[in-house]
mmCIF file with all atom_site columns, C-alpha atoms and ligand atoms in Angstrom:
data_model
loop_
_atom_site.group_PDB
_atom_site.id
_atom_site.type_symbol
_atom_site.label_atom_id
_atom_site.label_alt_id
_atom_site.label_comp_id
_atom_site.label_asym_id
_atom_site.label_entity_id
_atom_site.label_seq_id
_atom_site.pdbx_PDB_ins_code
_atom_site.Cartn_x
_atom_site.Cartn_y
_atom_site.Cartn_z
_atom_site.occupancy
_atom_site.B_iso_or_equiv
_atom_site.pdbx_formal_charge
_atom_site.auth_seq_id
_atom_site.auth_comp_id
_atom_site.auth_asym_id
_atom_site.auth_atom_id
_atom_site.pdbx_PDB_model_num
ATOM   1   C  CA  . UNK A 1 1  ? -24.439 -16.753 -21.464 1.00 0.00 ? 1  UNK A CA  1
ATOM   2   C  CA  . UNK A 1 2  ? -21.812 -14.055 -21.707 1.00 0.00 ? 2  UNK A CA  1
ATOM   3   C  CA  . UNK A 1 3  ? -19.142 -13.861 -19.037 1.00 0.00 ? 3  UNK A CA  1
ATOM   4   C  CA  . UNK A 1 4  ? -17.898 -10.335 -18.513 1.00 0.00 ? 4  UNK A CA  1
ATOM   5   C  CA  . UNK A 1 5  ? -14.160 -10.083 -17.967 1.00 0.00 ? 5  UNK A CA  1
ATOM   6   C  CA  . UNK A 1 6  ? -13.111 -7.836  -15.131 1.00 0.00 ? 6  UNK A CA  1
ATOM   7   C  CA  . UNK A 1 7  ? -9.892  -5.849  -15.084 1.00 0.00 ? 7  UNK A CA  1
ATOM   8   C  CA  . UNK A 1 8  ? -7.621  -5.438  -12.052 1.00 0.00 ? 8  UNK A CA  1
ATOM   9   C  CA  . UNK A 1 9  ? -9.214  -2.133  -11.037 1.00 0.00 ? 9  UNK A CA  1
ATOM   10  C  CA  . UNK A 1 10 ? -12.682 -3.642  -11.032 1.00 0.00 ? 10 UNK A CA  1
ATOM   11  C  CA  . UNK A 1 11 ? -11.544 -6.690  -9.098  1.00 0.00 ? 11 UNK A CA  1
ATOM   12  C  CA  . UNK A 1 12 ? -9.644  -4.615  -6.526  1.00 0.00 ? 12 UNK A CA  1
ATOM   13  C  CA  . UNK A 1 13 ? -12.706 -2.408  -6.209  1.00 0.00 ? 13 UNK A CA  1
ATOM   14  C  CA  . UNK A 1 14 ? -14.638 -5.360  -4.785  1.00 0.00 ? 14 UNK A CA  1
ATOM   15  C  CA  . UNK A 1 15 ? -12.490 -5.374  -1.656  1.00 0.00 ? 15 UNK A CA  1
ATOM   16  C  CA  . UNK A 1 16 ? -13.627 -3.601  1.479   1.00 0.00 ? 16 UNK A CA  1
ATOM   17  C  CA  . UNK A 1 17 ? -11.333 -1.569  3.680   1.00 0.00 ? 17 UNK A CA  1
ATOM   18  C  CA  . UNK A 1 18 ? -11.653 -0.502  7.267   1.00 0.00 ? 18 UNK A CA  1
ATOM   19  C  CA  . UNK A 1 19 ? -9.027  2.197   7.651   1.00 0.00 ? 19 UNK A CA  1
ATOM   20  C  CA  . UNK A 1 20 ? -7.507  2.749   11.073  1.00 0.00 ? 20 UNK A CA  1
ATOM   21  C  CA  . UNK A 1 21 ? -7.414  6.547   11.133  1.00 0.00 ? 21 UNK A CA  1
ATOM   22  C  CA  . UNK A 1 22 ? -5.618  6.625   14.487  1.00 0.00 ? 22 UNK A CA  1
ATOM   23  C  CA  . UNK A 1 23 ? -2.736  4.282   13.816  1.00 0.00 ? 23 UNK A CA  1
ATOM   24  C  CA  . UNK A 1 24 ? -0.924  3.913   10.510  1.00 0.00 ? 24 UNK A CA  1
ATOM   25  C  CA  . UNK A 1 25 ? 0.275   0.359   9.958   1.00 0.00 ? 25 UNK A CA  1
ATOM   26  C  CA  . UNK A 1 26 ? 2.948   1.535   7.524   1.00 0.00 ? 26 UNK A CA  1
ATOM   27  C  CA  . UNK A 1 27 ? 5.116   4.583   8.143   1.00 0.00 ? 27 UNK A CA  1
ATOM   28  C  CA  . UNK A 1 28 ? 7.806   5.968   5.862   1.00 0.00 ? 28 UNK A CA  1
ATOM   29  C  CA  . UNK A 1 29 ? 10.682  8.354   6.508   1.00 0.00 ? 29 UNK A CA  1
ATOM   30  C  CA  . UNK A 1 30 ? 10.536  10.930  3.731   1.00 0.00 ? 30 UNK A CA  1
ATOM   31  C  CA  . UNK A 1 31 ? 14.106  12.087  4.418   1.00 0.00 ? 31 UNK A CA  1
ATOM   32  C  CA  . UNK A 1 32 ? 15.421  8.587   3.701   1.00 0.00 ? 32 UNK A CA  1
ATOM   33  C  CA  . UNK A 1 33 ? 13.066  8.202   0.724   1.00 0.00 ? 33 UNK A CA  1
ATOM   34  C  CA  . UNK A 1 34 ? 14.301  11.474  -0.781  1.00 0.00 ? 34 UNK A CA  1
ATOM   35  C  CA  . UNK A 1 35 ? 17.851  10.089  -0.829  1.00 0.00 ? 35 UNK A CA  1
ATOM   36  C  CA  . UNK A 1 36 ? 16.802  6.749   -2.325  1.00 0.00 ? 36 UNK A CA  1
ATOM   37  C  CA  . UNK A 1 37 ? 17.858  6.573   -5.955  1.00 0.00 ? 37 UNK A CA  1
ATOM   38  C  CA  . UNK A 1 38 ? 15.760  3.629   -7.106  1.00 0.00 ? 38 UNK A CA  1
ATOM   39  C  CA  . UNK A 1 39 ? 12.453  4.243   -5.299  1.00 0.00 ? 39 UNK A CA  1
ATOM   40  C  CA  . UNK A 1 40 ? 11.164  0.699   -5.971  1.00 0.00 ? 40 UNK A CA  1
ATOM   41  C  CA  . UNK A 1 41 ? 7.975   1.431   -4.011  1.00 0.00 ? 41 UNK A CA  1
ATOM   42  C  CA  . UNK A 1 42 ? 6.759   3.491   -6.961  1.00 0.00 ? 42 UNK A CA  1
ATOM   43  C  CA  . UNK A 1 43 ? 6.575   0.422   -9.170  1.00 0.00 ? 43 UNK A CA  1
ATOM   44  C  CA  . UNK A 1 44 ? 6.064   -2.573  -6.873  1.00 0.00 ? 44 UNK A CA  1
ATOM   45  C  CA  . UNK A 1 45 ? 2.967   -1.577  -4.925  1.00 0.00 ? 45 UNK A CA  1
ATOM   46  C  CA  . UNK A 1 46 ? 0.005   -3.288  -6.621  1.00 0.00 ? 46 UNK A CA  1
ATOM   47  C  CA  . UNK A 1 47 ? -2.351  -0.703  -5.157  1.00 0.00 ? 47 UNK A CA  1
ATOM   48  C  CA  . UNK A 1 48 ? -0.191  2.202   -6.404  1.00 0.00 ? 48 UNK A CA  1
ATOM   49  C  CA  . UNK A 1 49 ? -0.148  3.842   -2.983  1.00 0.00 ? 49 UNK A CA  1
ATOM   50  C  CA  . UNK A 1 50 ? 3.294   5.385   -3.428  1.00 0.00 ? 50 UNK A CA  1
ATOM   51  C  CA  . UNK A 1 51 ? 3.452   8.383   -5.714  1.00 0.00 ? 51 UNK A CA  1
ATOM   52  C  CA  . UNK A 1 52 ? 6.084   10.958  -6.551  1.00 0.00 ? 52 UNK A CA  1
ATOM   53  C  CA  . UNK A 1 53 ? 5.252   14.650  -6.471  1.00 0.00 ? 53 UNK A CA  1
ATOM   54  C  CA  . UNK A 1 54 ? 7.869   17.377  -6.853  1.00 0.00 ? 54 UNK A CA  1
ATOM   55  C  CA  . UNK A 1 55 ? 10.546  14.800  -6.113  1.00 0.00 ? 55 UNK A CA  1
ATOM   56  C  CA  . UNK A 1 56 ? 8.940   13.714  -2.839  1.00 0.00 ? 56 UNK A CA  1
ATOM   57  C  CA  . UNK A 1 57 ? 7.404   10.335  -2.109  1.00 0.00 ? 57 UNK A CA  1
ATOM   58  C  CA  . UNK A 1 58 ? 3.796   10.516  -1.018  1.00 0.00 ? 58 UNK A CA  1
ATOM   59  C  CA  . UNK A 1 59 ? 2.149   7.558   0.638   1.00 0.00 ? 59 UNK A CA  1
ATOM   60  C  CA  . UNK A 1 60 ? -1.316  6.787   1.953   1.00 0.00 ? 60 UNK A CA  1
ATOM   61  C  CA  . UNK A 1 61 ? -1.829  3.484   3.736   1.00 0.00 ? 61 UNK A CA  1
ATOM   62  C  CA  . UNK A 1 62 ? -5.583  3.519   3.056   1.00 0.00 ? 62 UNK A CA  1
ATOM   63  C  CA  . UNK A 1 63 ? -6.174  0.960   0.314   1.00 0.00 ? 63 UNK A CA  1
ATOM   64  C  CA  . UNK A 1 64 ? -3.200  -1.202  1.314   1.00 0.00 ? 64 UNK A CA  1
ATOM   65  C  CA  . UNK A 1 65 ? -3.554  -4.834  0.252   1.00 0.00 ? 65 UNK A CA  1
ATOM   66  C  CA  . UNK A 1 66 ? -1.193  -5.955  3.070   1.00 0.00 ? 66 UNK A CA  1
ATOM   67  C  CA  . UNK A 1 67 ? 0.954   -7.861  0.605   1.00 0.00 ? 67 UNK A CA  1
ATOM   68  C  CA  . UNK A 1 68 ? 4.272   -6.741  2.143   1.00 0.00 ? 68 UNK A CA  1
ATOM   69  C  CA  . UNK A 1 69 ? 5.966   -6.131  -1.196  1.00 0.00 ? 69 UNK A CA  1
ATOM   70  C  CA  . UNK A 1 70 ? 7.056   -2.594  -0.327  1.00 0.00 ? 70 UNK A CA  1
ATOM   71  C  CA  . UNK A 1 71 ? 8.620   -3.811  2.919   1.00 0.00 ? 71 UNK A CA  1
ATOM   72  C  CA  . UNK A 1 72 ? 10.640  -6.438  1.079   1.00 0.00 ? 72 UNK A CA  1
ATOM   73  C  CA  . UNK A 1 73 ? 11.706  -4.163  -1.762  1.00 0.00 ? 73 UNK A CA  1
ATOM   74  C  CA  . UNK A 1 74 ? 12.671  -1.118  0.327   1.00 0.00 ? 74 UNK A CA  1
ATOM   75  C  CA  . UNK A 1 75 ? 16.419  -1.582  0.742   1.00 0.00 ? 75 UNK A CA  1
ATOM   76  C  CA  . UNK A 1 76 ? 17.217  1.763   2.376   1.00 0.00 ? 76 UNK A CA  1
ATOM   77  C  CA  . UNK A 1 77 ? 14.958  1.367   5.391   1.00 0.00 ? 77 UNK A CA  1
ATOM   78  C  CA  . UNK A 1 78 ? 12.711  4.193   4.227   1.00 0.00 ? 78 UNK A CA  1
ATOM   79  C  CA  . UNK A 1 79 ? 9.805   2.198   5.615   1.00 0.00 ? 79 UNK A CA  1
ATOM   80  C  CA  . UNK A 1 80 ? 10.280  2.659   9.338   1.00 0.00 ? 80 UNK A CA  1
ATOM   81  C  CA  . UNK A 1 81 ? 7.200   0.692   10.347  1.00 0.00 ? 81 UNK A CA  1
ATOM   82  C  CA  . UNK A 1 82 ? 5.352   -2.148  8.666   1.00 0.00 ? 82 UNK A CA  1
ATOM   83  C  CA  . UNK A 1 83 ? 2.875   -4.193  10.654  1.00 0.00 ? 83 UNK A CA  1
ATOM   84  C  CA  . UNK A 1 84 ? -0.509  -5.633  9.885   1.00 0.00 ? 84 UNK A CA  1
ATOM   85  C  CA  . UNK A 1 85 ? -3.412  -3.360  10.815  1.00 0.00 ? 85 UNK A CA  1
ATOM   86  C  CA  . UNK A 1 86 ? -4.918  -3.743  14.260  1.00 0.00 ? 86 UNK A CA  1
ATOM   87  C  CA  . UNK A 1 87 ? -7.755  -6.219  14.673  1.00 0.00 ? 87 UNK A CA  1
ATOM   88  C  CA  . UNK A 1 88 ? -10.954 -5.353  12.767  1.00 0.00 ? 88 UNK A CA  1
ATOM   89  C  CA  . UNK A 1 89 ? -9.013  -2.911  10.550  1.00 0.00 ? 89 UNK A CA  1
ATOM   90  C  CA  . UNK A 1 90 ? -7.483  -3.440  7.128   1.00 0.00 ? 90 UNK A CA  1
ATOM   91  C  CA  . UNK A 1 91 ? -8.640  -5.177  4.004   1.00 0.00 ? 91 UNK A CA  1
ATOM   92  C  CA  . UNK A 1 92 ? -11.437 -7.691  3.609   1.00 0.00 ? 92 UNK A CA  1
ATOM   93  C  CA  . UNK A 1 93 ? -10.786 -9.505  0.339   1.00 0.00 ? 93 UNK A CA  1
ATOM   94  C  CA  . UNK A 1 94 ? -13.808 -10.171 -1.802  1.00 0.00 ? 94 UNK A CA  1
ATOM   95  C  CA  . UNK A 1 95 ? -13.686 -12.204 -4.952  1.00 0.00 ? 95 UNK A CA  1
ATOM   96  C  CA  . UNK A 1 96 ? -15.810 -11.449 -7.999  1.00 0.00 ? 96 UNK A CA  1
HETATM 97  S  S1  . SF4 B 2 .  ? 1.903   -3.778  1.595   1.00 0.00 ? 1  SF4 B S1  1
HETATM 98  FE FE1 . SF4 B 2 .  ? 1.542   -4.062  -0.644  1.00 0.00 ? 1  SF4 B FE1 1
HETATM 99  S  S2  . SF4 B 2 .  ? -0.347  -2.917  -1.073  1.00 0.00 ? 1  SF4 B S2  1
HETATM 100 FE FE2 . SF4 B 2 .  ? 0.379   -2.238  0.947   1.00 0.00 ? 1  SF4 B FE2 1
HETATM 101 S  S3  . SF4 B 2 .  ? 1.583   -0.394  0.521   1.00 0.00 ? 1  SF4 B S3  1
HETATM 102 FE FE3 . SF4 B 2 .  ? 3.022   -2.142  0.540   1.00 0.00 ? 1  SF4 B FE3 1
HETATM 103 S  S4  . SF4 B 2 .  ? 3.166   -2.857  -1.601  1.00 0.00 ? 1  SF4 B S4  1
HETATM 104 FE FE4 . SF4 B 2 .  ? 1.341   -1.500  -1.445  1.00 0.00 ? 1  SF4 B FE4 1
#
């Protein structure tokens, strides 16, 4: 029997998300983020939800793994809100 190895993208793709379209559970302040020199969110988010375009941080909370890494690593308070999604929303982890 051959066991197929799965990469991170395939494994993350197994998870199911219920996105709360009405209430973001993470909110950033782009003015603060623009002044941030290090922008650790660009490298620490395992779901790669923070991106840089034309010098501006873009963020989409859909696909968040709720790990809290960005909240811990953001030293300039660019993340103005970080809470877990409301009940029934968010990630449902599924293991391959
Ligand atoms: S909580 Fe984790 S997965 Fe969600 S945006 Fe922050 S670093 Fe990315």
